[in-house]
CSV table of C-alpha atoms in Angstrom, one decimal:
chain,number,residue,atom,x,y,z
Q,1,UNK,CA,32.5,41.1,-14.7
Q,2,UNK,CA,31.7,38.2,-12.5
Q,3,UNK,CA,34.3,35.3,-12.3
Q,4,UNK,CA,33.1,32.2,-13.9
Q,5,UNK,CA,32.2,29.5,-11.4
Q,6,UNK,CA,32.9,26.5,-13.7
Q,7,UNK,CA,36.3,27.0,-15.2
Q,8,UNK,CA,36.8,23.8,-17.2
Q,9,UNK,CA,40.6,24.3,-17.8
Q,10,UNK,CA,41.5,25.6,-14.3
Q,11,UNK,CA,44.3,23.0,-13.9
Q,12,UNK,CA,46.2,24.7,-16.7
Q,13,UNK,CA,48.4,27.8,-16.2
Q,14,UNK,CA,46.5,30.8,-17.6
Q,15,UNK,CA,49.7,31.7,-19.6
Q,16,UNK,CA,49.6,28.3,-21.3
Q,17,UNK,CA,45.9,28.8,-22.2
Q,18,UNK,CA,46.6,32.3,-23.6
Q,19,UNK,CA,49.6,31.0,-25.7
Q,20,UNK,CA,47.6,28.0,-27.0
Q,21,UNK,CA,44.7,30.2,-28.0
Q,22,UNK,CA,46.9,32.9,-29.6
Q,23,UNK,CA,49.0,30.3,-31.5
Q,24,UNK,CA,45.9,28.3,-32.9
Q,25,UNK,CA,44.2,31.5,-33.8
Q,26,UNK,CA,47.2,32.9,-35.7
Q,27,UNK,CA,47.8,29.6,-37.6
Q,28,UNK,CA,44.1,29.2,-38.4
Q,29,UNK,CA,43.9,32.9,-39.7
Q,30,UNK,CA,46.8,32.2,-42.0
Q,31,UNK,CA,45.4,28.9,-43.5
Q,32,UNK,CA,44.1,29.0,-47.0
Q,33,UNK,CA,43.1,25.4,-47.5
Q,34,UNK,CA,40.1,23.7,-45.9
Q,35,UNK,CA,42.1,20.6,-45.0
Q,36,UNK,CA,44.6,22.6,-43.1
Q,37,UNK,CA,42.0,24.0,-40.8
Q,38,UNK,CA,40.7,20.6,-39.7
Q,39,UNK,CA,43.3,20.0,-37.1
Q,40,UNK,CA,42.6,23.6,-35.7
Q,41,UNK,CA,39.0,22.6,-35.4
Q,42,UNK,CA,39.7,19.2,-33.8
Q,43,UNK,CA,42.2,20.4,-31.2
Q,44,UNK,CA,40.0,22.7,-29.2
Q,45,UNK,CA,37.2,20.2,-29.5
Q,46,UNK,CA,39.5,17.4,-28.1
Q,47,UNK,CA,40.8,19.7,-25.3
Q,48,UNK,CA,37.2,20.7,-24.4
Q,49,UNK,CA,36.1,17.1,-24.2
Q,50,UNK,CA,39.1,16.1,-22.1
Q,51,UNK,CA,38.5,19.0,-19.6
Q,52,UNK,CA,34.7,18.8,-19.8
Q,53,UNK,CA,34.2,22.2,-21.3
Q,54,UNK,CA,30.5,23.2,-21.2
Q,55,UNK,CA,29.9,23.1,-25.0
Q,56,UNK,CA,26.2,23.8,-24.5
Q,57,UNK,CA,27.0,27.4,-23.7
Q,58,UNK,CA,28.3,27.8,-27.3
Q,59,UNK,CA,25.1,26.5,-29.0
Q,60,UNK,CA,23.7,30.1,-29.4
Q,61,UNK,CA,27.1,31.3,-30.8
Q,62,UNK,CA,27.3,28.4,-33.2
Q,63,UNK,CA,23.7,29.1,-34.6
Q,64,UNK,CA,24.5,32.8,-34.9
Q,65,UNK,CA,27.9,32.4,-36.6
Q,66,UNK,CA,26.7,29.7,-39.0
Q,67,UNK,CA,23.6,31.6,-39.8
Q,68,UNK,CA,25.9,34.5,-40.9
Q,69,UNK,CA,27.9,32.1,-43.1
Q,70,UNK,CA,24.7,30.7,-44.7
Q,71,UNK,CA,23.7,34.2,-45.5
Q,72,UNK,CA,27.1,35.0,-46.8
Q,73,UNK,CA,27.1,31.8,-48.9
Q,74,UNK,CA,23.6,32.6,-50.4
Q,75,UNK,CA,24.7,36.2,-51.4
Q,76,UNK,CA,28.2,35.3,-52.5
Q,77,UNK,CA,28.1,31.9,-54.4
Q,78,UNK,CA,26.2,33.1,-57.4
Q,79,UNK,CA,28.9,35.7,-58.2
Q,80,UNK,CA,31.8,33.4,-58.0
Q,81,UNK,CA,32.9,32.3,-61.5
Q,82,UNK,CA,34.6,29.0,-62.3
Q,83,UNK,CA,33.9,25.4,-63.3
Q,84,UNK,CA,30.6,24.1,-61.9
Q,85,UNK,CA,31.0,21.8,-58.9
Q,86,UNK,CA,27.5,21.0,-57.8
Q,87,UNK,CA,23.8,22.3,-58.5
Q,88,UNK,CA,21.5,23.0,-55.6
Q,89,UNK,CA,18.1,23.8,-57.0
Q,90,UNK,CA,18.5,26.9,-59.2
Q,91,UNK,CA,21.9,27.6,-57.6
Q,92,UNK,CA,25.1,26.4,-59.3
Q,93,UNK,CA,28.1,26.2,-57.0
Q,94,UNK,CA,31.4,26.6,-58.6
Q,95,UNK,CA,34.7,25.0,-57.4
Q,96,UNK,CA,36.3,28.3,-56.2
Q,97,UNK,CA,33.0,29.3,-54.6
Q,98,UNK,CA,32.8,26.0,-52.7
Q,99,UNK,CA,36.5,26.4,-51.7
Q,100,UNK,CA,35.9,29.9,-50.4
Q,101,UNK,CA,32.9,28.9,-48.4
Q,102,UNK,CA,34.6,25.7,-47.0
Q,103,UNK,CA,37.6,27.8,-45.8
Q,104,UNK,CA,35.4,30.5,-44.4
Q,105,UNK,CA,33.0,28.2,-42.5
Q,106,UNK,CA,35.8,25.9,-41.1
Q,107,UNK,CA,38.0,28.8,-40.1
Q,108,UNK,CA,35.2,30.8,-38.5
Q,109,UNK,CA,34.2,27.8,-36.3
Q,110,UNK,CA,37.8,26.8,-35.5
Q,111,UNK,CA,38.8,30.3,-34.5
Q,112,UNK,CA,35.8,30.9,-32.3
Q,113,UNK,CA,36.1,27.5,-30.8
Q,114,UNK,CA,39.7,28.0,-29.9
Q,115,UNK,CA,39.0,31.3,-28.2
Q,116,UNK,CA,36.0,30.0,-26.3
Q,117,UNK,CA,37.6,26.7,-25.0
Q,118,UNK,CA,40.9,28.3,-23.9
Q,119,UNK,CA,39.7,31.7,-22.8
Q,120,UNK,CA,36.1,32.1,-22.2
Q,121,UNK,CA,35.9,30.3,-18.8
Q,122,UNK,CA,39.1,32.0,-17.4
Q,123,UNK,CA,38.8,34.1,-14.4
Q,124,UNK,CA,39.2,37.7,-15.1
Q,125,UNK,CA,41.9,38.1,-12.4
Q,126,UNK,CA,43.9,35.2,-14.0
Q,127,UNK,CA,43.8,36.9,-17.4
Q,128,UNK,CA,45.2,40.1,-16.0
Q,129,UNK,CA,48.0,38.2,-14.0
Q,130,UNK,CA,48.9,36.0,-17.0
Q,131,UNK,CA,49.1,38.9,-19.4
Q,132,UNK,CA,51.2,40.8,-16.8
Q,133,UNK,CA,53.6,37.8,-16.5
Q,134,UNK,CA,53.7,37.5,-20.4
Q,135,UNK,CA,55.2,41.0,-20.4
Q,136,UNK,CA,52.3,42.8,-21.8
Q,137,UNK,CA,52.8,46.5,-20.9
Q,138,UNK,CA,51.6,47.3,-17.4
Q,139,UNK,CA,49.5,50.3,-18.5
Q,140,UNK,CA,47.5,48.0,-20.9
Q,141,UNK,CA,47.0,45.3,-18.2
Q,142,UNK,CA,45.9,48.0,-15.8
Q,143,UNK,CA,43.4,49.3,-18.3
Q,144,UNK,CA,42.0,45.8,-19.0
Q,145,UNK,CA,41.7,45.0,-15.3
Q,146,UNK,CA,39.9,48.4,-14.7
Q,147,UNK,CA,37.5,47.7,-17.5
Q,148,UNK,CA,36.7,44.2,-16.2
Q,149,UNK,CA,36.3,45.7,-12.6
Q,150,UNK,CA,34.0,48.5,-13.7
Q,151,UNK,CA,31.8,46.7,-16.3
Q,152,UNK,CA,29.8,45.2,-13.4
Q,153,UNK,CA,29.4,48.5,-11.7
Q,154,UNK,CA,28.1,50.2,-14.8
Q,155,UNK,CA,25.8,47.3,-15.7
Q,156,UNK,CA,24.2,47.9,-12.2
Q,157,UNK,CA,24.1,51.6,-12.9
Q,158,UNK,CA,22.4,50.9,-16.3
Q,159,UNK,CA,19.9,48.5,-14.7
Q,160,UNK,CA,19.0,51.3,-12.1
Q,161,UNK,CA,18.5,53.8,-15.0
Q,162,UNK,CA,16.3,51.2,-16.8
Q,163,UNK,CA,14.3,50.4,-13.8
Q,164,UNK,CA,13.7,54.2,-13.3
Q,165,UNK,CA,12.6,54.5,-16.9
Q,166,UNK,CA,10.2,51.5,-16.6
Q,167,UNK,CA,8.8,52.9,-13.3
Q,168,UNK,CA,7.8,56.0,-15.3
Q,169,UNK,CA,6.0,53.9,-17.8
Q,170,UNK,CA,8.5,53.9,-20.6
Q,171,UNK,CA,7.8,51.4,-23.4
Q,172,UNK,CA,10.4,51.3,-26.1
Q,173,UNK,CA,9.1,51.7,-29.7
Q,174,UNK,CA,10.8,53.2,-32.7
Q,175,UNK,CA,9.8,56.8,-32.2
Q,176,UNK,CA,11.5,60.1,-31.2
Q,177,UNK,CA,10.5,59.7,-27.5
Q,178,UNK,CA,12.3,56.3,-27.3
Q,179,UNK,CA,15.5,57.8,-28.9
Q,180,UNK,CA,15.3,60.8,-26.6
Q,181,UNK,CA,14.9,58.6,-23.5
Q,182,UNK,CA,17.7,56.3,-24.5
Q,183,UNK,CA,19.9,59.3,-25.4
Q,184,UNK,CA,19.4,60.8,-21.9
Q,185,UNK,CA,20.0,57.4,-20.3
Q,186,UNK,CA,23.3,57.0,-22.3
Q,187,UNK,CA,24.3,60.6,-21.4
Q,188,UNK,CA,23.6,59.8,-17.7
Q,189,UNK,CA,25.6,56.6,-17.9
Q,190,UNK,CA,28.6,58.3,-19.5
Q,191,UNK,CA,28.3,61.2,-17.0
Q,192,UNK,CA,28.3,58.8,-14.1
Q,193,UNK,CA,31.2,56.9,-15.6
Q,194,UNK,CA,33.2,60.0,-15.9
Q,195,UNK,CA,32.4,61.1,-12.4
Q,196,UNK,CA,33.5,57.7,-11.1
Q,197,UNK,CA,36.7,57.8,-13.2
Q,198,UNK,CA,37.6,61.1,-11.4
Q,199,UNK,CA,36.9,59.5,-8.0
Q,200,UNK,CA,38.9,56.4,-8.9
Q,201,UNK,CA,41.8,58.5,-10.1
Q,202,UNK,CA,41.8,60.4,-6.9
Q,203,UNK,CA,41.5,57.3,-4.8
Q,204,UNK,CA,44.5,55.8,-6.6
Q,205,UNK,CA,46.6,58.9,-6.1
Q,206,UNK,CA,45.7,58.9,-2.3
Q,207,UNK,CA,46.8,55.3,-2.1
Q,208,UNK,CA,50.2,56.1,-3.7
Q,209,UNK,CA,49.6,54.5,-7.0
Q,210,UNK,CA,52.6,54.9,-9.2
Q,211,UNK,CA,51.7,53.2,-12.4
Q,212,UNK,CA,52.7,49.6,-11.6
Q,213,UNK,CA,50.4,46.6,-11.6
Q,214,UNK,CA,50.7,44.7,-8.5
Q,215,UNK,CA,49.9,41.0,-9.1
Q,216,UNK,CA,49.5,39.2,-5.8
Q,217,UNK,CA,49.0,35.8,-7.1
Q,218,UNK,CA,51.7,33.3,-8.0
Q,219,UNK,CA,51.4,31.3,-11.2
Q,220,UNK,CA,53.0,28.0,-11.3
Q,221,UNK,CA,54.0,26.5,-14.6
Q,222,UNK,CA,53.7,22.6,-14.6
Q,223,UNK,CA,54.8,19.8,-16.9
Q,224,UNK,CA,51.2,19.6,-18.1
Q,225,UNK,CA,51.4,23.1,-19.4
Q,226,UNK,CA,54.5,22.3,-21.4
Q,227,UNK,CA,52.8,19.2,-22.7
Q,228,UNK,CA,49.7,21.2,-24.0
Q,229,UNK,CA,51.9,23.9,-25.5
Q,230,UNK,CA,53.9,21.2,-27.3
Q,231,UNK,CA,50.7,19.7,-28.5
Q,232,UNK,CA,49.5,23.0,-29.7
Q,233,UNK,CA,52.7,23.6,-31.6
Q,234,UNK,CA,52.5,20.1,-33.2
Q,235,UNK,CA,49.0,20.8,-34.3
Q,236,UNK,CA,50.2,24.2,-35.8
Q,237,UNK,CA,53.1,22.4,-37.6
Q,238,UNK,CA,50.6,19.7,-38.9
Q,239,UNK,CA,48.3,22.6,-40.3
Q,240,UNK,CA,51.2,24.3,-42.1
Q,241,UNK,CA,52.4,20.9,-43.5
Q,242,UNK,CA,48.8,20.1,-44.7
Q,243,UNK,CA,48.5,23.6,-46.2
Q,244,UNK,CA,51.7,23.3,-48.2
Q,245,UNK,CA,51.2,19.7,-49.3
Q,246,UNK,CA,47.8,20.5,-51.0
H,1,UNK,CA,29.0,45.7,-35.5
H,2,UNK,CA,31.6,43.0,-35.8
H,3,UNK,CA,33.2,41.2,-38.6
H,4,UNK,CA,32.9,37.4,-37.9
H,5,UNK,CA,36.0,35.2,-37.8
H,6,UNK,CA,37.0,33.3,-41.0
H,7,UNK,CA,35.8,36.0,-43.5
H,8,UNK,CA,38.7,38.4,-43.9
H,9,UNK,CA,41.8,37.5,-45.9
H,10,UNK,CA,45.1,36.7,-44.0
H,11,UNK,CA,46.9,39.7,-45.6
H,12,UNK,CA,44.3,42.2,-44.5
H,13,UNK,CA,44.2,40.5,-41.0
H,14,UNK,CA,47.9,41.1,-40.7
H,15,UNK,CA,47.8,44.6,-42.1
H,16,UNK,CA,44.9,45.6,-39.8
H,17,UNK,CA,46.6,44.2,-36.7
H,18,UNK,CA,49.8,46.3,-37.5
H,19,UNK,CA,47.6,49.4,-37.9
H,20,UNK,CA,45.7,48.6,-34.7
H,21,UNK,CA,48.9,48.0,-32.7
H,22,UNK,CA,50.3,51.4,-34.0
H,23,UNK,CA,47.0,53.1,-32.9
H,24,UNK,CA,47.1,51.3,-29.6
H,25,UNK,CA,50.6,52.3,-28.8
H,26,UNK,CA,50.0,55.9,-29.8
H,27,UNK,CA,46.7,55.9,-27.9
H,28,UNK,CA,48.2,54.5,-24.7
H,29,UNK,CA,51.0,57.1,-25.0
H,30,UNK,CA,48.5,59.9,-25.3
H,31,UNK,CA,46.5,58.5,-22.4
H,32,UNK,CA,49.1,58.5,-19.7
H,33,UNK,CA,48.8,56.8,-16.3
H,34,UNK,CA,46.5,59.6,-14.8
H,35,UNK,CA,43.9,59.1,-17.5
H,36,UNK,CA,43.7,55.3,-17.4
H,37,UNK,CA,40.6,55.3,-15.0
H,38,UNK,CA,38.8,57.7,-17.4
H,39,UNK,CA,39.5,55.5,-20.5
H,40,UNK,CA,38.6,52.4,-18.5
H,41,UNK,CA,35.3,53.7,-17.3
H,42,UNK,CA,34.3,54.9,-20.8
H,43,UNK,CA,35.4,51.6,-22.3
H,44,UNK,CA,33.2,49.9,-19.7
H,45,UNK,CA,30.4,52.3,-20.6
H,46,UNK,CA,30.8,51.5,-24.3
H,47,UNK,CA,30.6,47.8,-23.4
H,48,UNK,CA,27.3,48.4,-21.5
H,49,UNK,CA,25.8,50.7,-24.1
H,50,UNK,CA,26.1,48.0,-26.7
H,51,UNK,CA,23.4,46.1,-24.7
H,52,UNK,CA,20.9,49.0,-25.3
H,53,UNK,CA,18.4,47.7,-27.9
H,54,UNK,CA,16.1,49.9,-29.9
H,55,UNK,CA,13.1,48.1,-31.5
H,56,UNK,CA,12.9,48.4,-35.3
H,57,UNK,CA,9.8,46.6,-36.7
H,58,UNK,CA,10.1,43.0,-35.8
H,59,UNK,CA,13.8,43.2,-35.1
H,60,UNK,CA,16.1,45.2,-32.8
H,61,UNK,CA,19.2,47.3,-33.4
H,62,UNK,CA,21.8,48.0,-30.6
H,63,UNK,CA,23.6,51.2,-30.1
H,64,UNK,CA,27.4,51.4,-30.9
H,65,UNK,CA,28.2,54.8,-29.6
H,66,UNK,CA,31.5,55.1,-31.4
H,67,UNK,CA,30.8,58.8,-32.1
H,68,UNK,CA,30.3,59.5,-28.5
H,69,UNK,CA,33.5,57.6,-27.5
H,70,UNK,CA,35.5,59.3,-30.3
H,71,UNK,CA,34.2,62.8,-29.1
H,72,UNK,CA,35.2,62.1,-25.4
H,73,UNK,CA,38.4,60.2,-25.9
H,74,UNK,CA,40.2,61.1,-29.2
H,75,UNK,CA,43.1,58.7,-29.7
H,76,UNK,CA,42.4,57.0,-26.4
H,77,UNK,CA,39.5,55.5,-28.2
H,78,UNK,CA,41.9,53.0,-29.7
H,79,UNK,CA,42.8,51.2,-26.4
H,80,UNK,CA,39.2,51.8,-25.0
H,81,UNK,CA,37.6,50.1,-28.0
H,82,UNK,CA,40.3,47.4,-28.3
H,83,UNK,CA,39.7,46.3,-24.7
H,84,UNK,CA,35.9,46.4,-25.0
H,85,UNK,CA,36.1,44.3,-28.2
H,86,UNK,CA,38.6,41.9,-26.7
H,87,UNK,CA,36.2,41.3,-23.8
H,88,UNK,CA,33.3,40.8,-26.1
H,89,UNK,CA,35.3,38.3,-28.2
H,90,UNK,CA,36.3,36.3,-25.1
H,91,UNK,CA,33.0,36.5,-23.1
H,92,UNK,CA,30.5,36.3,-25.7
H,93,UNK,CA,32.3,35.2,-29.0
H,94,UNK,CA,31.3,38.4,-30.8
H,95,UNK,CA,34.1,38.9,-33.4
H,96,UNK,CA,37.1,37.0,-32.3
H,97,UNK,CA,40.8,37.1,-31.6
H,98,UNK,CA,42.2,36.9,-35.1
H,99,UNK,CA,39.7,39.5,-36.4
H,100,UNK,CA,40.1,41.8,-33.4
H,101,UNK,CA,42.7,44.1,-35.3
H,102,UNK,CA,40.1,44.5,-38.1
H,103,UNK,CA,37.2,45.2,-35.7
H,104,UNK,CA,39.2,47.7,-33.6
H,105,UNK,CA,40.2,49.5,-36.8
H,106,UNK,CA,36.6,49.6,-38.0
H,107,UNK,CA,35.4,51.1,-34.8
H,108,UNK,CA,38.3,53.3,-33.7
H,109,UNK,CA,39.5,55.0,-36.9
H,110,UNK,CA,36.1,56.8,-37.5
H,111,UNK,CA,35.9,57.6,-33.8
H,112,UNK,CA,39.3,59.4,-33.9
H,113,UNK,CA,38.5,61.1,-37.1
H,114,UNK,CA,35.2,62.5,-35.7
H,115,UNK,CA,36.9,63.6,-32.5
H,116,UNK,CA,39.1,66.0,-34.5
H,117,UNK,CA,36.2,67.2,-36.6
H,118,UNK,CA,34.1,67.9,-33.5
H,119,UNK,CA,37.0,69.7,-31.8
H,120,UNK,CA,37.5,72.0,-34.8
H,121,UNK,CA,33.9,72.8,-35.1
H,122,UNK,CA,33.0,73.2,-31.4
H,123,UNK,CA,35.3,76.1,-30.5
H,124,UNK,CA,33.1,78.9,-29.1
H,125,UNK,CA,30.1,76.7,-29.8
H,126,UNK,CA,26.6,77.5,-28.7
H,127,UNK,CA,24.4,74.6,-27.3
H,128,UNK,CA,22.6,74.2,-30.7
H,129,UNK,CA,25.9,74.1,-32.6
H,130,UNK,CA,27.4,71.6,-30.2
H,131,UNK,CA,24.3,69.4,-30.5
H,132,UNK,CA,24.3,69.5,-34.3
H,133,UNK,CA,28.1,68.8,-34.5
H,134,UNK,CA,27.6,65.9,-32.1
H,135,UNK,CA,24.8,64.5,-34.2
H,136,UNK,CA,26.9,64.8,-37.4
H,137,UNK,CA,29.8,63.2,-35.6
H,138,UNK,CA,27.6,60.2,-34.3
H,139,UNK,CA,26.2,59.7,-37.8
H,140,UNK,CA,29.6,60.1,-39.6
H,141,UNK,CA,31.3,57.7,-37.1
H,142,UNK,CA,28.7,54.9,-38.1
H,143,UNK,CA,29.1,55.7,-41.8
H,144,UNK,CA,32.9,55.3,-41.3
H,145,UNK,CA,32.4,52.1,-39.4
H,146,UNK,CA,30.1,50.6,-42.1
H,147,UNK,CA,32.2,51.8,-45.1
H,148,UNK,CA,35.4,50.3,-43.5
H,149,UNK,CA,33.5,47.1,-42.8
H,150,UNK,CA,32.3,46.9,-46.4
H,151,UNK,CA,35.8,47.8,-47.7
H,152,UNK,CA,37.4,44.9,-45.6
H,153,UNK,CA,34.8,42.4,-47.0
H,154,UNK,CA,35.3,43.5,-50.7
H,155,UNK,CA,39.1,43.6,-50.1
H,156,UNK,CA,39.1,40.1,-48.8
H,157,UNK,CA,37.3,38.8,-51.9
H,158,UNK,CA,35.5,40.7,-54.7
H,159,UNK,CA,32.7,38.0,-54.5
H,160,UNK,CA,31.8,39.5,-51.1
H,161,UNK,CA,30.4,42.7,-52.9
H,162,UNK,CA,26.8,41.6,-52.4
H,163,UNK,CA,27.1,41.0,-48.6
H,164,UNK,CA,29.0,44.3,-48.3
H,165,UNK,CA,26.1,46.1,-50.0
H,166,UNK,CA,23.8,44.3,-47.6
H,167,UNK,CA,25.8,45.6,-44.6
H,168,UNK,CA,25.6,49.1,-45.9
H,169,UNK,CA,21.8,49.0,-46.5
H,170,UNK,CA,21.2,47.2,-43.2
H,171,UNK,CA,23.0,50.0,-41.2
H,172,UNK,CA,21.1,52.9,-42.8
H,173,UNK,CA,18.6,53.2,-39.9
H,174,UNK,CA,21.5,52.9,-37.3
H,175,UNK,CA,23.2,55.9,-38.9
H,176,UNK,CA,20.1,58.1,-38.2
H,177,UNK,CA,19.6,56.6,-34.7
H,178,UNK,CA,23.3,57.0,-33.7
H,179,UNK,CA,23.2,60.6,-35.0
H,180,UNK,CA,20.1,61.5,-33.0
H,181,UNK,CA,21.2,59.6,-29.7
H,182,UNK,CA,24.7,61.1,-29.9
H,183,UNK,CA,23.3,64.6,-30.4
H,184,UNK,CA,21.0,64.3,-27.5
H,185,UNK,CA,23.5,62.5,-25.2
H,186,UNK,CA,26.1,65.3,-25.9
H,187,UNK,CA,23.4,67.9,-25.3
H,188,UNK,CA,22.9,66.3,-21.9
H,189,UNK,CA,26.5,66.4,-21.1
H,190,UNK,CA,26.8,70.0,-22.3
H,191,UNK,CA,24.0,71.0,-19.9
H,192,UNK,CA,25.3,68.9,-17.0
H,193,UNK,CA,29.0,69.1,-17.3
H,194,UNK,CA,30.4,71.0,-20.2
H,195,UNK,CA,33.9,70.7,-19.0
H,196,UNK,CA,33.9,67.0,-19.9
H,197,UNK,CA,33.6,67.8,-23.6
H,198,UNK,CA,36.8,68.5,-25.5
H,199,UNK,CA,38.0,72.0,-26.1
H,200,UNK,CA,34.7,73.8,-25.0
H,201,UNK,CA,34.9,77.5,-24.7
H,202,UNK,CA,31.7,78.4,-23.0
H,203,UNK,CA,29.6,81.0,-24.8
H,204,UNK,CA,26.8,82.6,-22.7
């Protein structure tokens, strides 16, 4: 995985970013009222605007996510019983149906936005170091960092296999030949992965690896990080208050 | 094959996070430090394989390879799939953090189940038998994935029965494709390196 060149929130400590994202996601997932989700939608938006987050990169995600919600609404709303709320052409939307869809759409967008703004531009190395400092088990952090390290290697490997397929005139269609070719390519990729895993394990053993994750970077918690954590906590409290008061 | 954020009910999200954490802890215990590179590389391979697109009429479908991951990793499929799905959520916003427990459970539970089925059937297996069992494992893993996904949708709200049925129908071609691809990929591994497959007793 390549590190992202434009990290909008680089001034914040990675631990603060992870805690903000986790807290906002947890509170949003628990919300059951549309009004309670609005702060969770506004908070990452404001953070993104302040830190100049490249929102344009989320446009395809927003189209895909809300496309799924429109599809869900069209297939779900006719089956929700209750008092009629609005009529759109032949479709009558009931109050419980509108509530269900409102919560779903707001929560879906708020959750994805929180994750994207706080975490998507974070450097992979920072993610590993921050998780390590947040007392996530070493074995898990090591696994995560190894996956991040080798995704790039395997993407290159897969690109080489695809190039070889194309050089032999392979043109994917929905037929047995395509499936057979893809199966052999997948098999070859897994085989090379397993071979490389053995090499990596041997290399780690040779270098005296004893199961600890060595984080060479020092993370500095600043006042700004505490301020943003405090703001996130306030947003979460407002969400719970709005949820209870409805 | 991801459930999007915002759809699943809070109680189901909490329950699936607990189940995923239990699977993750057990999977990490079974993995041990020496096997971490193997799990990591296969997790990365799973991440890459999900980019393989197969044309289906005007649309495409992408491979999921849960059957193959399950056959090769067993309980270690839990950490492998959790990490791959976490990275997909962070990098591409596929799925998400809150729904990560649900998505891991949907993918990993059938993977672990088919691992034990394959292991039982494959003892003293011939090439043809291994291939058929792998095909069955690949198809059954996707059936398990889809049924769990539909179950989570209907469990969240009975009004989601129609989208759940849509999910089941939309994944029918993938069940066949995954079965064929897993069978042929395992056949390739059997010919190249049979020692990599679980509990193989070679029959000449």
